[in-house]
mmCIF file of C-alpha atoms and ligand atoms in Angstrom:
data_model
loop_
_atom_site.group_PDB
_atom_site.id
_atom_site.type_symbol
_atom_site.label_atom_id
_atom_site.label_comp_id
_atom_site.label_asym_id
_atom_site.label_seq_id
_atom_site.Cartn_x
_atom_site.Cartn_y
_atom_site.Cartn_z
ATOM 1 C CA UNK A 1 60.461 112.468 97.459
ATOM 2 C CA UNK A 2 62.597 109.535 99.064
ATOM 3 C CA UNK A 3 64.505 110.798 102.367
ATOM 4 C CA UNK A 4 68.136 111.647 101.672
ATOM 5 C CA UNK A 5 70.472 109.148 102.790
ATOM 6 C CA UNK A 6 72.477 110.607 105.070
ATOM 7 C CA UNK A 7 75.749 108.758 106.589
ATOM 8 C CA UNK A 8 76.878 109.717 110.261
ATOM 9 C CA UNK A 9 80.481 109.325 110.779
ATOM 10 C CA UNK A 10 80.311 109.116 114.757
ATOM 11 C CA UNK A 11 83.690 109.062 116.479
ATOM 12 C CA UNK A 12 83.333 108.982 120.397
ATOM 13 C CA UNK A 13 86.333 107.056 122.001
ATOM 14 C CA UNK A 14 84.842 106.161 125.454
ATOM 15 C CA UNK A 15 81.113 105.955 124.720
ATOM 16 C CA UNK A 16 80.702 104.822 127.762
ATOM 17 C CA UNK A 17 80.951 107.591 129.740
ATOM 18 C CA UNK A 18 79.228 109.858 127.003
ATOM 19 C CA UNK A 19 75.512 110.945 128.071
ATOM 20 C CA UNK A 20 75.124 113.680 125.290
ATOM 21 C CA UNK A 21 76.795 111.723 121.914
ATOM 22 C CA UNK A 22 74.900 108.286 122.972
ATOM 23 C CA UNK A 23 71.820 110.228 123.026
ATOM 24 C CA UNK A 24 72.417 112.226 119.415
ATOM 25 C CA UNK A 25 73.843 108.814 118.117
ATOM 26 C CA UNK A 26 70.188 106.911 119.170
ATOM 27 C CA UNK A 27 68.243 109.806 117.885
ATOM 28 C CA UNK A 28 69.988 109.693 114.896
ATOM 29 C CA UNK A 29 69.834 106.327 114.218
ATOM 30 C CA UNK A 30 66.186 106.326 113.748
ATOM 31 C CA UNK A 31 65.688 109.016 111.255
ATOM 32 C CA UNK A 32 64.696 107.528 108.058
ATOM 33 C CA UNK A 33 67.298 107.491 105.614
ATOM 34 C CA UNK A 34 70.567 107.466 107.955
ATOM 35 C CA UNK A 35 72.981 105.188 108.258
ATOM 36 C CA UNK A 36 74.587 105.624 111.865
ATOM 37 C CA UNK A 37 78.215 104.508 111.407
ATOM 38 C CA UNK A 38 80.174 103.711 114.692
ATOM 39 C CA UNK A 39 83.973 104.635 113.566
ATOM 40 C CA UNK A 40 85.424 103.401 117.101
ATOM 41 C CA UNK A 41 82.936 100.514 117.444
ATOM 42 C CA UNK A 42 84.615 99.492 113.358
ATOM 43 C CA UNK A 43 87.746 100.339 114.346
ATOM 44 C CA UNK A 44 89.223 99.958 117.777
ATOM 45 C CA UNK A 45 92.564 99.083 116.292
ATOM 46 C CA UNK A 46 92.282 102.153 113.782
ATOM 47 C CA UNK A 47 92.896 99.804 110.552
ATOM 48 C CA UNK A 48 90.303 101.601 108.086
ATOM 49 C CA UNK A 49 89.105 99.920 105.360
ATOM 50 C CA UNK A 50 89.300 102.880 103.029
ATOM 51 C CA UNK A 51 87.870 101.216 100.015
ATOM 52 C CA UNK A 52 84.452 100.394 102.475
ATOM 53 C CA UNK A 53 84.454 103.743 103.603
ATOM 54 C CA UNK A 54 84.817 105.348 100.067
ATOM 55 C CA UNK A 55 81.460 103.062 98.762
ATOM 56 C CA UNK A 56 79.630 104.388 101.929
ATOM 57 C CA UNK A 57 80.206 107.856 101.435
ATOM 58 C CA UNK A 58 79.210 107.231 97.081
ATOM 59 C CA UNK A 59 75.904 105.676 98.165
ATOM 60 C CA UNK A 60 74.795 108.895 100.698
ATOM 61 C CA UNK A 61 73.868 111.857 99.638
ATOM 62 C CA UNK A 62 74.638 113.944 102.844
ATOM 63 C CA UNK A 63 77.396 113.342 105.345
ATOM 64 C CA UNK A 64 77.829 114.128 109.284
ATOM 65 C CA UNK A 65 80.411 114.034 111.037
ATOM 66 C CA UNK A 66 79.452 113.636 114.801
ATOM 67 C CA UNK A 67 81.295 113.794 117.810
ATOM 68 C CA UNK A 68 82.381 115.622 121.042
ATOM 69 C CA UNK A 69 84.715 118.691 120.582
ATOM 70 C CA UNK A 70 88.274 117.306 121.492
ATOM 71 C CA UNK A 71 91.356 120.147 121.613
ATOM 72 C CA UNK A 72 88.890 122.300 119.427
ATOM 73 C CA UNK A 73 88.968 119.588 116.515
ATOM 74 C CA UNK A 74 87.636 115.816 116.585
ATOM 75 C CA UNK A 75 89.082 112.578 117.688
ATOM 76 C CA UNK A 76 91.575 111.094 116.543
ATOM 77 C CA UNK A 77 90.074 108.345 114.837
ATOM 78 C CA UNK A 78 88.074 110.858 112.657
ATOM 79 C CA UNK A 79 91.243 112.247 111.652
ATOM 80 C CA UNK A 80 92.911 109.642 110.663
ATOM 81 C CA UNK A 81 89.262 108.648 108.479
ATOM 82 C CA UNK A 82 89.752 111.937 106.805
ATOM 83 C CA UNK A 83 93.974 111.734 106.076
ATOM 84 C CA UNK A 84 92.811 108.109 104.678
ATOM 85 C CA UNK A 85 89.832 108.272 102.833
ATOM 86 C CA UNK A 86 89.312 111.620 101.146
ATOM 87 C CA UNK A 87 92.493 110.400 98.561
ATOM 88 C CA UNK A 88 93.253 112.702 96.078
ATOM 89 C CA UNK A 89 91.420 111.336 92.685
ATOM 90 C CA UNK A 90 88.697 110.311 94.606
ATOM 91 C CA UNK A 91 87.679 113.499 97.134
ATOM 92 C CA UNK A 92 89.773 115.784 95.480
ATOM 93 C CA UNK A 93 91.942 116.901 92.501
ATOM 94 C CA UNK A 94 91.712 115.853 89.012
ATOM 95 C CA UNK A 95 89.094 112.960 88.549
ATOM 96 C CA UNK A 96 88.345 113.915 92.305
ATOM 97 C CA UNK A 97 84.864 114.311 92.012
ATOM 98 C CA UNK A 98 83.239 111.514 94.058
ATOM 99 C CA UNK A 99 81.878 114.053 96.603
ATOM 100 C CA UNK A 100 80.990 116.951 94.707
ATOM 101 C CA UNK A 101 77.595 118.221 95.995
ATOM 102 C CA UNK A 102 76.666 116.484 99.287
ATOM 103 C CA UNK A 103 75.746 118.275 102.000
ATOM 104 C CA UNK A 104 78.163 118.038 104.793
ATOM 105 C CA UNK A 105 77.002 118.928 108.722
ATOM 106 C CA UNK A 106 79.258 119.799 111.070
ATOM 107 C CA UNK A 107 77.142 117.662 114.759
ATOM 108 C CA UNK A 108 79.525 118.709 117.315
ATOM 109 C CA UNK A 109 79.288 118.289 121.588
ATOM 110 C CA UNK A 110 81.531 120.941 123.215
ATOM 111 C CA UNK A 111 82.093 120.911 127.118
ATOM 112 C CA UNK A 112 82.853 125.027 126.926
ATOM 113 C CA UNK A 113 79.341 126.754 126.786
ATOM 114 C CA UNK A 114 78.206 129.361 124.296
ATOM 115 C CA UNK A 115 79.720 131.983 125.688
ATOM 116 C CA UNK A 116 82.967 130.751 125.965
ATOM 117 C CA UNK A 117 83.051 130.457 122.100
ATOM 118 C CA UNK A 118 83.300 134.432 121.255
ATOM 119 C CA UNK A 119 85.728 136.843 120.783
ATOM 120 C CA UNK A 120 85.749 138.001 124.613
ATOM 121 C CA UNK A 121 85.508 134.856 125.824
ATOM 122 C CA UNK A 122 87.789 131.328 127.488
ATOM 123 C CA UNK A 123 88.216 130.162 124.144
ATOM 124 C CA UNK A 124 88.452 132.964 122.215
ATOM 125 C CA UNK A 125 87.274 132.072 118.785
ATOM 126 C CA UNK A 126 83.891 131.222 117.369
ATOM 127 C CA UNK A 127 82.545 127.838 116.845
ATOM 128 C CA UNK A 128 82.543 128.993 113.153
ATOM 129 C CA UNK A 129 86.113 130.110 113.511
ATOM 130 C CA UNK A 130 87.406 126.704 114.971
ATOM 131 C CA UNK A 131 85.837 124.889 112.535
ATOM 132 C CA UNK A 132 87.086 126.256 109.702
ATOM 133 C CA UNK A 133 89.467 123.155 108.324
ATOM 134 C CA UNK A 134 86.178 120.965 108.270
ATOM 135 C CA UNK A 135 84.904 123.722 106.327
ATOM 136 C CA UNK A 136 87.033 123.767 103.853
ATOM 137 C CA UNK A 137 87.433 120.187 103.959
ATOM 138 C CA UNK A 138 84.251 120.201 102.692
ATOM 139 C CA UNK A 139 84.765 123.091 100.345
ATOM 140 C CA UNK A 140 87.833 121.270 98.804
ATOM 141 C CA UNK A 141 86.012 117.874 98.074
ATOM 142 C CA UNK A 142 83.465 119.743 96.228
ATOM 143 C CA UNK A 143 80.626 119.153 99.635
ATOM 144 C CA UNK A 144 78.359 121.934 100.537
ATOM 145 C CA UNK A 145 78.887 122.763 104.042
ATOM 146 C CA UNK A 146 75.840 123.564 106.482
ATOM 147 C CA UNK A 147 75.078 125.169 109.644
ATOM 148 C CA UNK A 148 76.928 123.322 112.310
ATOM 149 C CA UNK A 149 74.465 121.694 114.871
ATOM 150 C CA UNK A 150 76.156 122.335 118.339
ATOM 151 C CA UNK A 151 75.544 121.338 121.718
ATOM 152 C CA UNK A 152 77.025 123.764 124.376
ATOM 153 C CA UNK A 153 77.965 122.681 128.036
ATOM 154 C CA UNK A 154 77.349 119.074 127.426
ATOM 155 C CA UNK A 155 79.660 117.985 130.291
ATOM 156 C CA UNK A 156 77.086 119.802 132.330
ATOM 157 C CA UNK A 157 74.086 118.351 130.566
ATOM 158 C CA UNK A 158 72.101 116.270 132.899
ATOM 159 C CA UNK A 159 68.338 117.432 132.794
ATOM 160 C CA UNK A 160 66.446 114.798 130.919
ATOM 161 C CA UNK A 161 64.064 117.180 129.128
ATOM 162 C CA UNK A 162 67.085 119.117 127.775
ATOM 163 C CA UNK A 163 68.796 116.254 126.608
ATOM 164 C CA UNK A 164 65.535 114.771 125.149
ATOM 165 C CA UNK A 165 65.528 118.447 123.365
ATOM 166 C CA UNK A 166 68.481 118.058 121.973
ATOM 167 C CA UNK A 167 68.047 114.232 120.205
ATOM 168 C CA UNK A 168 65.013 116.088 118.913
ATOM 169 C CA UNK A 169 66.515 119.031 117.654
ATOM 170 C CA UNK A 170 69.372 117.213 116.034
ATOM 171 C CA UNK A 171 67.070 114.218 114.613
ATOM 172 C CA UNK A 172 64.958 116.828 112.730
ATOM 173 C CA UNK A 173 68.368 118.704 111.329
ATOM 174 C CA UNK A 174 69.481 115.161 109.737
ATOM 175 C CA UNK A 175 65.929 114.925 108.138
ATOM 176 C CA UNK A 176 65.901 118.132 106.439
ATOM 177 C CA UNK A 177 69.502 117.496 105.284
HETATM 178 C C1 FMN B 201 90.497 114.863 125.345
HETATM 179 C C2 FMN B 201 89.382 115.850 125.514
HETATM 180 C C3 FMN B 201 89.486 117.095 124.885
HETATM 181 C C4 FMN B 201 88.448 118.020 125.009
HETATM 182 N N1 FMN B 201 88.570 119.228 124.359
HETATM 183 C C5 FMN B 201 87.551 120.126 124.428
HETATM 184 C C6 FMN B 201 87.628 121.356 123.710
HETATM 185 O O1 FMN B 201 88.582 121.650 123.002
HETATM 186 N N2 FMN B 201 86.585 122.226 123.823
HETATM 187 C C7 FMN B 201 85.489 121.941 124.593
HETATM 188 O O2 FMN B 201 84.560 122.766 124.635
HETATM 189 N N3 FMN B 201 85.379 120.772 125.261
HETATM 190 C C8 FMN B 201 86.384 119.863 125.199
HETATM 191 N N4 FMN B 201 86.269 118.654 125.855
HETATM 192 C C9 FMN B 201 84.985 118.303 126.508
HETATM 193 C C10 FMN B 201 84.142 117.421 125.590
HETATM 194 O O3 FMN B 201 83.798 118.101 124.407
HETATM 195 C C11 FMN B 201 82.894 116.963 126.317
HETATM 196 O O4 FMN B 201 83.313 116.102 127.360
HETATM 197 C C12 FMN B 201 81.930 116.200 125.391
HETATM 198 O O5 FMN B 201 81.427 117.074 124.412
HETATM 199 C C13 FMN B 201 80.777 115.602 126.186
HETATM 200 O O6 FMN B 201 80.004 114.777 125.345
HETATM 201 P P1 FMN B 201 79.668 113.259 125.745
HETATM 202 O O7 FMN B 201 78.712 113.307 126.929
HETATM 203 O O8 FMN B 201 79.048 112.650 124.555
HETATM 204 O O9 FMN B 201 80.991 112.596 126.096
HETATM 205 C C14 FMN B 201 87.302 117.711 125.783
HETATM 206 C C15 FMN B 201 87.223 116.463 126.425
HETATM 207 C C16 FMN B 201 88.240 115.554 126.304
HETATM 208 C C17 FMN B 201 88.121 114.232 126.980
#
Protein backbone atom coordinates (compact mmCIF):
# COMPACT_ATOMS: atom_id res chain seq x y z
CA UNK A 1 0.00 0.00 0.00
CA UNK A 2 1.18 3.64 -1.04
CA UNK A 3 2.13 5.82 2.20
CA UNK A 4 -0.68 8.16 3.21
CA UNK A 5 -0.14 11.59 2.28
CA UNK A 6 -0.09 13.40 5.13
CA UNK A 7 -0.01 17.45 5.13
CA UNK A 8 1.75 19.26 8.18
CA UNK A 9 0.35 22.57 8.87
CA UNK A 10 3.49 23.95 10.89
CA UNK A 11 2.97 27.36 12.48
CA UNK A 12 6.12 28.51 14.54
CA UNK A 13 6.44 32.40 14.48
CA UNK A 14 10.17 32.82 15.39
CA UNK A 15 11.72 29.60 14.08
CA UNK A 16 14.66 30.87 14.79
CA UNK A 17 14.93 30.54 18.18
CA UNK A 18 12.93 27.13 18.13
CA UNK A 19 15.32 23.98 18.87
CA UNK A 20 12.39 21.43 19.44
CA UNK A 21 9.73 22.47 16.31
CA UNK A 22 12.87 22.85 13.76
CA UNK A 23 13.82 19.47 14.75
CA UNK A 24 10.03 17.77 14.45
CA UNK A 25 9.61 20.00 11.26
CA UNK A 26 13.11 18.24 9.60
CA UNK A 27 12.08 14.89 10.82
CA UNK A 28 8.95 15.30 9.40
CA UNK A 29 9.83 16.44 6.28
CA UNK A 30 11.45 13.29 5.30
CA UNK A 31 8.82 10.78 5.97
CA UNK A 32 7.54 9.49 2.79
CA UNK A 33 4.32 10.76 1.90
CA UNK A 34 4.31 14.28 3.84
CA UNK A 35 4.12 17.39 2.65
CA UNK A 36 5.78 19.80 5.34
CA UNK A 37 3.90 23.11 4.90
CA UNK A 38 5.61 26.25 6.48
CA UNK A 39 2.36 28.53 7.34
CA UNK A 40 4.69 31.54 8.61
CA UNK A 41 7.41 30.93 5.99
CA UNK A 42 3.84 31.30 3.21
CA UNK A 43 2.56 33.83 5.06
CA UNK A 44 4.47 36.44 6.97
CA UNK A 45 1.90 39.04 6.09
CA UNK A 46 -1.01 36.52 7.10
CA UNK A 47 -2.85 36.92 3.52
CA UNK A 48 -3.98 33.11 3.08
CA UNK A 49 -4.72 31.91 -0.04
CA UNK A 50 -7.71 29.90 1.08
CA UNK A 51 -8.55 28.40 -2.23
CA UNK A 52 -4.55 26.85 -2.19
CA UNK A 53 -5.00 25.75 1.14
CA UNK A 54 -8.46 24.06 0.52
CA UNK A 55 -6.74 21.87 -2.71
CA UNK A 56 -3.89 20.92 -0.23
CA UNK A 57 -5.92 19.65 2.40
CA UNK A 58 -8.39 17.56 -0.74
CA UNK A 59 -5.19 15.94 -2.03
CA UNK A 60 -3.95 14.49 1.76
CA UNK A 61 -5.38 12.02 3.37
CA UNK A 62 -4.21 12.87 6.99
CA UNK A 63 -3.60 16.29 8.45
CA UNK A 64 -1.20 17.70 11.38
CA UNK A 65 -1.25 20.49 12.79
CA UNK A 66 2.24 21.23 14.39
CA UNK A 67 3.43 23.75 16.56
CA UNK A 68 4.55 24.97 20.06
CA UNK A 69 1.75 25.34 22.73
CA UNK A 70 1.05 29.20 22.82
CA UNK A 71 -1.63 30.48 25.79
CA UNK A 72 -2.76 26.72 25.81
CA UNK A 73 -3.93 26.95 22.01
CA UNK A 74 -1.70 27.59 18.75
CA UNK A 75 -0.40 30.62 17.05
CA UNK A 76 -2.03 32.92 15.70
CA UNK A 77 -1.43 32.31 12.24
CA UNK A 78 -2.95 28.76 12.65
CA UNK A 79 -5.95 30.37 13.83
CA UNK A 80 -6.58 32.55 11.51
CA UNK A 81 -5.86 29.23 8.77
CA UNK A 82 -8.65 27.55 10.57
CA UNK A 83 -11.39 30.83 10.83
CA UNK A 84 -10.41 31.01 6.90
CA UNK A 85 -10.24 27.84 5.41
CA UNK A 86 -12.51 25.30 7.06
CA UNK A 87 -15.69 27.53 5.26
CA UNK A 88 -18.85 26.22 5.87
CA UNK A 89 -19.86 24.12 2.51
CA UNK A 90 -16.56 23.04 2.23
CA UNK A 91 -15.35 21.68 6.01
CA UNK A 92 -18.61 21.78 7.33
CA UNK A 93 -22.44 21.98 6.99
CA UNK A 94 -24.51 21.01 4.15
CA UNK A 95 -22.32 20.00 1.05
CA UNK A 96 -19.48 20.31 3.77
CA UNK A 97 -17.97 17.18 3.24
CA UNK A 98 -14.48 17.84 1.81
CA UNK A 99 -12.83 16.50 5.01
CA UNK A 100 -14.89 13.79 6.11
CA UNK A 101 -12.58 10.90 7.19
CA UNK A 102 -8.95 12.11 7.45
CA UNK A 103 -7.12 11.52 10.23
CA UNK A 104 -6.25 14.61 12.07
CA UNK A 105 -3.03 14.67 14.76
CA UNK A 106 -2.83 16.96 17.22
CA UNK A 107 1.90 17.52 17.15
CA UNK A 108 2.11 19.91 19.89
CA UNK A 109 5.59 21.44 21.90
CA UNK A 110 4.57 22.67 25.39
CA UNK A 111 7.19 24.54 27.66
CA UNK A 112 5.04 23.24 31.01
CA UNK A 113 6.17 19.54 31.63
CA UNK A 114 3.91 16.55 32.11
CA UNK A 115 3.12 17.11 35.30
CA UNK A 116 2.05 20.42 35.10
CA UNK A 117 -0.77 19.23 32.72
CA UNK A 118 -3.08 17.34 35.50
CA UNK A 119 -5.67 18.08 37.65
CA UNK A 120 -3.27 18.95 40.73
CA UNK A 121 -1.02 20.60 38.83
CA UNK A 122 0.36 24.65 37.37
CA UNK A 123 -1.92 24.32 34.64
CA UNK A 124 -4.57 22.56 35.87
CA UNK A 125 -6.15 20.77 33.00
CA UNK A 126 -5.05 17.88 30.85
CA UNK A 127 -3.41 18.11 27.57
CA UNK A 128 -6.61 16.26 26.43
CA UNK A 129 -8.71 18.81 28.24
CA UNK A 130 -7.00 21.92 26.57
CA UNK A 131 -7.26 20.58 23.43
CA UNK A 132 -10.59 19.97 23.19
CA UNK A 133 -11.70 22.82 20.40
CA UNK A 134 -9.11 21.09 17.96
CA UNK A 135 -10.95 18.12 18.84
CA UNK A 136 -13.96 18.95 17.91
CA UNK A 137 -12.71 20.92 15.16
CA UNK A 138 -11.94 17.86 13.84
CA UNK A 139 -15.09 16.14 14.95
CA UNK A 140 -17.20 18.91 13.23
CA UNK A 141 -15.44 18.69 9.73
CA UNK A 142 -16.17 15.10 9.70
CA UNK A 143 -11.86 14.27 10.57
CA UNK A 144 -11.04 11.49 12.87
CA UNK A 145 -9.03 12.81 15.60
CA UNK A 146 -5.87 10.83 17.01
CA UNK A 147 -3.72 10.62 19.92
CA UNK A 148 -2.01 13.92 20.29
CA UNK A 149 1.86 13.55 19.93
CA UNK A 150 3.29 15.89 22.72
CA UNK A 151 6.53 17.05 23.69
CA UNK A 152 6.78 18.13 27.42
CA UNK A 153 9.42 20.70 28.78
CA UNK A 154 10.70 21.60 25.42
CA UNK A 155 12.01 25.00 26.60
CA UNK A 156 14.22 22.81 28.70
CA UNK A 157 15.09 20.38 25.95
CA UNK A 158 18.71 20.53 25.19
CA UNK A 159 20.21 16.89 25.33
CA UNK A 160 20.86 15.85 21.78
CA UNK A 161 19.88 12.19 22.23
CA UNK A 162 16.49 13.31 23.62
CA UNK A 163 15.80 15.57 21.01
CA UNK A 164 17.05 13.05 18.35
CA UNK A 165 14.30 10.75 20.31
CA UNK A 166 11.81 12.84 19.80
CA UNK A 167 12.21 13.57 15.65
CA UNK A 168 12.16 9.79 15.82
CA UNK A 169 9.27 9.25 17.78
CA UNK A 170 7.22 11.82 15.97
CA UNK A 171 8.56 10.77 12.31
CA UNK A 172 7.29 7.20 12.94
CA UNK A 173 3.67 8.64 14.34
CA UNK A 174 3.25 10.57 10.82
CA UNK A 175 4.07 7.20 9.03
CA UNK A 176 1.57 5.13 10.66
CA UNK A 177 -0.99 7.94 10.21
C1 LIG B 1 3.67 33.50 23.45
C2 LIG B 1 4.01 32.20 24.12
C3 LIG B 1 3.01 31.50 24.79
C4 LIG B 1 3.30 30.28 25.40
N1 LIG B 1 2.28 29.60 26.03
C5 LIG B 1 2.54 28.39 26.59
C6 LIG B 1 1.48 27.64 27.20
O1 LIG B 1 0.32 28.04 27.23
N2 LIG B 1 1.79 26.44 27.76
C7 LIG B 1 3.07 25.95 27.74
O2 LIG B 1 3.29 24.83 28.25
N3 LIG B 1 4.08 26.62 27.15
C8 LIG B 1 3.85 27.83 26.58
N4 LIG B 1 4.87 28.52 25.96
C9 LIG B 1 6.18 27.86 25.79
C10 LIG B 1 6.29 27.24 24.40
O3 LIG B 1 5.33 26.23 24.21
C11 LIG B 1 7.69 26.68 24.19
O4 LIG B 1 8.58 27.79 24.16
C12 LIG B 1 7.81 25.91 22.87
O5 LIG B 1 7.02 24.75 22.92
C13 LIG B 1 9.26 25.52 22.60
O6 LIG B 1 9.37 24.95 21.32
P1 LIG B 1 10.44 25.50 20.25
O7 LIG B 1 11.82 25.13 20.77
O8 LIG B 1 10.12 24.84 18.97
O9 LIG B 1 10.24 27.01 20.18
C14 LIG B 1 4.62 29.76 25.36
C15 LIG B 1 5.62 30.49 24.70
C16 LIG B 1 5.34 31.68 24.10
C17 LIG B 1 6.42 32.42 23.39
Amino acid sequence: MPAARVLVLFAHPALQKSRVNRRLAAAAAAVPGVTLHDLYETYPDFHLDVAREQALLVAHDAVVFQHPFYWYSSPALLKEWQDLVLEPGFAYGPGGDRLRGKRFLSAITTGGGAAAYTHGGHNRFTIGELLAPFEQTAHLCGMVWQEPFVVHGATRLEDETELSRHAAAYAARLAAL
